[in-house]
Every structure is written in structure tokens, then in C-alpha cells.
mmCIF file of C-alpha atoms in Angstrom:
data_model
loop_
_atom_site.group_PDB
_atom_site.id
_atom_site.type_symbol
_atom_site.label_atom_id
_atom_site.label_comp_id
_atom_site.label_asym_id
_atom_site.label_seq_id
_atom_site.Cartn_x
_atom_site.Cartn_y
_atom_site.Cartn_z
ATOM 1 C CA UNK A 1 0.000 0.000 0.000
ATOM 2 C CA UNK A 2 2.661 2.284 1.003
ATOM 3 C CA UNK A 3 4.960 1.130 -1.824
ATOM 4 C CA UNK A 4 1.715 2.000 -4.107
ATOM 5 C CA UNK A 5 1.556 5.553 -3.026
ATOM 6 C CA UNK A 6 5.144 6.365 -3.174
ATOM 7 C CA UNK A 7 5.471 4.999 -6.676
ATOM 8 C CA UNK A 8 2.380 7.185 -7.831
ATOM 9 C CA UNK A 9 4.064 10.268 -6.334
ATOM 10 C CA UNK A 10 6.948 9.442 -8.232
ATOM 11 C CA UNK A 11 5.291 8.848 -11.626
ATOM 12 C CA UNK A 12 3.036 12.087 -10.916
ATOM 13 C CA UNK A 13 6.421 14.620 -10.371
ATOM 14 C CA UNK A 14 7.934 12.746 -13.035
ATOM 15 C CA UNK A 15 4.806 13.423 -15.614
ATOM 16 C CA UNK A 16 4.305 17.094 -14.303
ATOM 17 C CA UNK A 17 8.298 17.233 -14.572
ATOM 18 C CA UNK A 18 7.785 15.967 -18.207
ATOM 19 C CA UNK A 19 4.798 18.253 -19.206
ATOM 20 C CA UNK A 20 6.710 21.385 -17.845
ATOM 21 C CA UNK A 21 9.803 20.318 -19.917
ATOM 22 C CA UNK A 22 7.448 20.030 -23.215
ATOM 23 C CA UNK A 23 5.797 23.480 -22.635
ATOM 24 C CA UNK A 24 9.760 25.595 -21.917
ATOM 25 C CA UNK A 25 10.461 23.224 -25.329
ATOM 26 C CA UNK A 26 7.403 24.817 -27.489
ATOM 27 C CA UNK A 27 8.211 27.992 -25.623
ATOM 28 C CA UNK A 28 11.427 28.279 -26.915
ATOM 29 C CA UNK A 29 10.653 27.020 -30.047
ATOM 30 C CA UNK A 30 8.068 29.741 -30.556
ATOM 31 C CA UNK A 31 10.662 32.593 -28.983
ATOM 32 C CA UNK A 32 13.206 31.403 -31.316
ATOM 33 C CA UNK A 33 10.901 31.545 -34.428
ATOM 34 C CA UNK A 34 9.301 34.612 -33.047
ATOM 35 C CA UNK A 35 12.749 36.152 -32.936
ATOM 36 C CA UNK A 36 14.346 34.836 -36.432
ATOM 37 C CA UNK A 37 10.777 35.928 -38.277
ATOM 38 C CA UNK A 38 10.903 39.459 -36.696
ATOM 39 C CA UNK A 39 14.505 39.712 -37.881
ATOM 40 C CA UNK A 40 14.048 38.904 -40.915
ATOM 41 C CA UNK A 41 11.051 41.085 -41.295
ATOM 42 C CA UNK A 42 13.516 44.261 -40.769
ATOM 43 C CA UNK A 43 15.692 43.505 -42.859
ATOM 44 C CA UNK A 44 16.029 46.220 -46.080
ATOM 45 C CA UNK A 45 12.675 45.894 -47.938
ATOM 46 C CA UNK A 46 10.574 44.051 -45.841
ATOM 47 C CA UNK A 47 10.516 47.254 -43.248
ATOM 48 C CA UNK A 48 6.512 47.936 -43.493
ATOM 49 C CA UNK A 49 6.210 44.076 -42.847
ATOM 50 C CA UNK A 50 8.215 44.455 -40.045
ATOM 51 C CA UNK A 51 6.869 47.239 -38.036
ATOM 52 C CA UNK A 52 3.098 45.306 -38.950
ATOM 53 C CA UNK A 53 4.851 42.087 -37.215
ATOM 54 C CA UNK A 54 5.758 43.727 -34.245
ATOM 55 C CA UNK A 55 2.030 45.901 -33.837
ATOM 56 C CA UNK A 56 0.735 41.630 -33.970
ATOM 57 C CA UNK A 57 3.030 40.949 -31.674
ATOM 58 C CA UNK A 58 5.081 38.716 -33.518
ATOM 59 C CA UNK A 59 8.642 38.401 -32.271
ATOM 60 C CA UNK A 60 10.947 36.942 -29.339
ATOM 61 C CA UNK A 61 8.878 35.937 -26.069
ATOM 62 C CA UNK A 62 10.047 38.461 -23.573
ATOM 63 C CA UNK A 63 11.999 36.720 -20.864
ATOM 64 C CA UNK A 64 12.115 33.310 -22.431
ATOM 65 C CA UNK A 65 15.607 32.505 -20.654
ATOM 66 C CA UNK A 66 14.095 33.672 -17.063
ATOM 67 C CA UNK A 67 11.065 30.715 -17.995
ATOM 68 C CA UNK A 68 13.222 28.482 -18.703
ATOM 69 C CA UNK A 69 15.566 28.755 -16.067
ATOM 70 C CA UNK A 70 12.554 28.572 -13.915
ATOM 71 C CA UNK A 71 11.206 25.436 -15.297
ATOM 72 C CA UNK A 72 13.794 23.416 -15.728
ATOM 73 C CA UNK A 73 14.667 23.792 -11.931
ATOM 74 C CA UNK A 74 11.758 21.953 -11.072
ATOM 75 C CA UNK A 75 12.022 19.793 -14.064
ATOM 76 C CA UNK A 76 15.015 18.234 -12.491
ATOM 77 C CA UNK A 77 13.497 18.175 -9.027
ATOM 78 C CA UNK A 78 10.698 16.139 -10.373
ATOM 79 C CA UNK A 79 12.463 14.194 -12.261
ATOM 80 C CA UNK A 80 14.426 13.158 -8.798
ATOM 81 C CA UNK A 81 11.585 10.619 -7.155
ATOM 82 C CA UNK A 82 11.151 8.408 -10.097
ATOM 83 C CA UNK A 83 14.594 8.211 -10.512
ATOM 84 C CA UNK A 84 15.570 7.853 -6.832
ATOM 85 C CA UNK A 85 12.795 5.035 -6.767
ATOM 86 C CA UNK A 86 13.573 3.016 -9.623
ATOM 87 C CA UNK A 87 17.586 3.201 -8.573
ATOM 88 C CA UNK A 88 18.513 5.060 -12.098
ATOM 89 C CA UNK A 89 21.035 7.052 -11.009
ATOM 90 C CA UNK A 90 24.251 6.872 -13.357
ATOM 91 C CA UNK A 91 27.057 4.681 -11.688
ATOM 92 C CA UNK A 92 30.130 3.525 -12.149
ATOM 93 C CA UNK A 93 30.210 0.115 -11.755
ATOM 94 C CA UNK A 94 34.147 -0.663 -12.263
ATOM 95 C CA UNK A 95 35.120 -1.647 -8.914
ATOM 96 C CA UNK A 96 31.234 -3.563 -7.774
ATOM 97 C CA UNK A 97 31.108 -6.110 -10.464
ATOM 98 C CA UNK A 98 33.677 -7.970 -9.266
ATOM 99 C CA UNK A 99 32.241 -8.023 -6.016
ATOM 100 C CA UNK A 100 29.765 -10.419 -4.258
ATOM 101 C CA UNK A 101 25.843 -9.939 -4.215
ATOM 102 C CA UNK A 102 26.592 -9.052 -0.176
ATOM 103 C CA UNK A 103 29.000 -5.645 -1.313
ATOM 104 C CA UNK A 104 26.766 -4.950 -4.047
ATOM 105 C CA UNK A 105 23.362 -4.783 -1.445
ATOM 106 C CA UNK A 106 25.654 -3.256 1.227
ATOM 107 C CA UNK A 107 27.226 -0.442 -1.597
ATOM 108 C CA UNK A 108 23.248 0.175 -2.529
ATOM 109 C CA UNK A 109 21.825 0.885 0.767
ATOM 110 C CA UNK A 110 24.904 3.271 2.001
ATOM 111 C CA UNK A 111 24.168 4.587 -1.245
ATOM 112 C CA UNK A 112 20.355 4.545 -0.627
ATOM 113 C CA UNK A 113 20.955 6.473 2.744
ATOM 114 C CA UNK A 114 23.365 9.275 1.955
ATOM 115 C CA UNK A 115 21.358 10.039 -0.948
ATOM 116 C CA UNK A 116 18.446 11.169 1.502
ATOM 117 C CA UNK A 117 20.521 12.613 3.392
ATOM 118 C CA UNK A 118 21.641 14.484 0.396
ATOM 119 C CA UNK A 119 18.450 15.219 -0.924
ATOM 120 C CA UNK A 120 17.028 15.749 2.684
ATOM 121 C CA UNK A 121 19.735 18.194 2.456
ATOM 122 C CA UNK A 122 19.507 20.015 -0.868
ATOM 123 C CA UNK A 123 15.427 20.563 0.013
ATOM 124 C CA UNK A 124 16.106 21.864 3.294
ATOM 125 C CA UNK A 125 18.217 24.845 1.901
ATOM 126 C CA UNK A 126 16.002 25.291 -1.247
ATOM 127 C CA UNK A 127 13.424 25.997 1.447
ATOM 128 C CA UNK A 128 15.709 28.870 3.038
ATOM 129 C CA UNK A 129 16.970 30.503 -0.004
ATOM 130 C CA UNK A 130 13.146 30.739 -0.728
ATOM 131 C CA UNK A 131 12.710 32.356 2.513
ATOM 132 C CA UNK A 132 15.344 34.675 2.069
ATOM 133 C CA UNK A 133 13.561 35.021 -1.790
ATOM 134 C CA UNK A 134 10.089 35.708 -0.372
ATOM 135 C CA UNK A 135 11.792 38.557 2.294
ATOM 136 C CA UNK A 136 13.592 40.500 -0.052
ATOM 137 C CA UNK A 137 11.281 40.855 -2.761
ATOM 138 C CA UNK A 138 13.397 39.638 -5.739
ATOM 139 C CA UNK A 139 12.356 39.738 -9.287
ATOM 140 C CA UNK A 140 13.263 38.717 -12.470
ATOM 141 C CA UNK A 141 15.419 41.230 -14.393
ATOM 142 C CA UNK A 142 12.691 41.463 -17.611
ATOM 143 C CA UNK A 143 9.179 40.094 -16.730
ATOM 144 C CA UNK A 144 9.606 40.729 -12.951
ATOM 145 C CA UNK A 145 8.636 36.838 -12.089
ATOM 146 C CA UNK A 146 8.873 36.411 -8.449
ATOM 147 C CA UNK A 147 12.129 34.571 -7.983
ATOM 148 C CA UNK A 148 10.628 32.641 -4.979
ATOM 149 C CA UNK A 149 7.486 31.201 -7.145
ATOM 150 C CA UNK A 150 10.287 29.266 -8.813
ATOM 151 C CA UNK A 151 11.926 28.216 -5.555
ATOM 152 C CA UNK A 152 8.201 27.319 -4.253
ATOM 153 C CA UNK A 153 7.765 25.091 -7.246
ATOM 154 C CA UNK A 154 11.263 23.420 -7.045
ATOM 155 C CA UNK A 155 10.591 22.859 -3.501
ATOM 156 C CA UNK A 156 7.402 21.452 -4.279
ATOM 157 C CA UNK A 157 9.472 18.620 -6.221
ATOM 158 C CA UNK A 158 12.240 18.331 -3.915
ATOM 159 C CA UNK A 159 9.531 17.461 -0.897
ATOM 160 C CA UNK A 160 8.724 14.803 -2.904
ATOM 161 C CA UNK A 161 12.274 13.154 -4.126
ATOM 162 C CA UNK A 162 12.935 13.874 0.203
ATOM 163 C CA UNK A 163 9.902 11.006 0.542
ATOM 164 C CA UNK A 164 10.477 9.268 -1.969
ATOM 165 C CA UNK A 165 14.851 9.121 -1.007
ATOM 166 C CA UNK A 166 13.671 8.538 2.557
ATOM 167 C CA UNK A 167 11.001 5.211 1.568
ATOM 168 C CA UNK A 168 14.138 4.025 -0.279
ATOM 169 C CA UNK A 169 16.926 4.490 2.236
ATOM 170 C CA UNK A 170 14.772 2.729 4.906
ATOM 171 C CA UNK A 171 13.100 -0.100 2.891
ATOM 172 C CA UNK A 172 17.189 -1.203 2.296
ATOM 173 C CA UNK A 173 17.585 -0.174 5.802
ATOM 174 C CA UNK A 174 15.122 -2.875 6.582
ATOM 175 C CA UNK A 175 15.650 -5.058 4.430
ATOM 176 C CA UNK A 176 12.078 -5.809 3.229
ATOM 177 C CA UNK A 177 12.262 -5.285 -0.198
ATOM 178 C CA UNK A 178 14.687 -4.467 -3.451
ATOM 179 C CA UNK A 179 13.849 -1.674 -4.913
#
């Protein structure tokens, strides 16, 4: 039951993780095209096209780069659980092949544990920094996002992979299952 529930939070950070990458992808897409189409509108004799362009709107999304930072933040946060969960972390396996089964389930629960702690880690100061966000008012330099709805959002995410990096670390703890 409890395995159920952490496995569903995982899958949901990793899909909204997923759907936020897709969206900063058509967003740049559409900046980028936005940007090359309005450039090429100014160019010499395509000047009266160019000024109608702009009038429509047509052009660079303003603060595209400040989005994107933004989203792919939490992207990675979200991305975190699933990957925590399912043990698909990159590793270099060089030195634990040649060892016993034993090692190997002893390397992946001291593994298993200090990535909590890690993670545990990493969320607890994301939640500060948005604090110290959140108190001092700060902005982004062109659309003037609040810098701490980012840090919200990433924290969001990092709740979970803290959950989700806990479950882990104690189910090896324990024993009771291989994840």
C-alpha cells in the first residue's frame, strides 16, 4: 500500500516534470521563431512588414531565458523521485562487479541512505533561499517573475524526491524489499 503511493508520487512529479519540460520546449521554439521571423522582417525591404509584425506581436517571447531557467529547476526536481525510486542514477560500476551480491546490497543501501541525506539536504536549503527570496522581494530582471514562485515550485518537487529518497533508504535499511 505504502509502496503503491510512493510509486504514484513518483510517476506524478515525473509526468508534471515531463509536461513542464514540453511546454519551456514549445516555448522556446516559438521565442526562437518569433525572434528569427521578426529579424528577418527588418531587414532592407521588408521594413513595413516588419513594423506590422511587431504591432501583432510577432517576435521573441520576452523573458524566455528567465522561464526556462525557472522550469527546468523543477524539471530536475521532479524528475528526482522516479529516478531515486527506480535506482537510475548513473554509476560507475568498475570496482562492484567484481564483487559479491553481499557488497553490491551493502554499496546500494549506504548509497540509498546518503542520498536522503543528500536530498534531505539540498530541500532543506532550497526551502531557506526561498525564505530569504520571499523577504527580499526579488524579481526577475525582464518580466519581474517572483524569484521565490520558482523556488516554491522546485521545492514542491524536492519534498517529494525527500519522501520518496527517505522510503528508499529505509526499505534497504530494513531489508524488506529491493527496490
Amino acid at each position: 500500500m505504502l509502496h503503491a503511493a510512493i510509486r504514484q508520487l513518483a510517476q506524478v512529479m515525473a509526468l508534471l516534470g515531463g509536461l513542464v519540460l514540453c511546454l519551456l520546449v514549445a516555448m522556446v521554439c516559438i521565442s526562437v521563431s518569433g525572434r528569427e521571423l521578426s529579424d528577418l522582417a527588418h531587414s532592407g525591404a521588408l521594413r513595413s512588414l516588419g513594423d506590422w509584425l511587431v504591432e501583432l506581436g510577432i517576435g521573441p517571447i520576452l523573458g524566455d531565458f528567465e522561464l526556462v531557467e525557472a522550469g527546468v529547476a523543477f524539471a530536475i526536481f521532479a524528475f528526482l523521485p522516479l529516478t531515486q525510486l527506480k535506482g537510475a542514477h548513473a554509476n560507475v560500476d568498475v570496482f562492484s562487479k567484481a564483487m559479491g551480491p553481499g557488497v553490491n546490497r551493502a554499496l546500494g543501501t549506504f548509497w540509498s541512505v546518503v542520498m536522503a541525506a543528500i536530498i534531505v539536504l539540498i530541500t532543506w536549503r532550497l526551502y531557506v533561499g526561498m525564505q530569504d527570496k520571499m523577504r527580499y522581494g526579488e524579481t526577475t530582471y525582464l518580466i519581474q517573475f517572483p524569484i521565490w514562485w520558482a523556488y516554491a515550485a522546485s521545492l514542491i518537487a524536492a519534498i517529494s524526491a525527500s519522501i520518496v529518497s527517505i522510503y528508499c533508504a529505509v526499505i534497504r535499511l530494513t531489508g524488506q524489499r529491493t527496490l
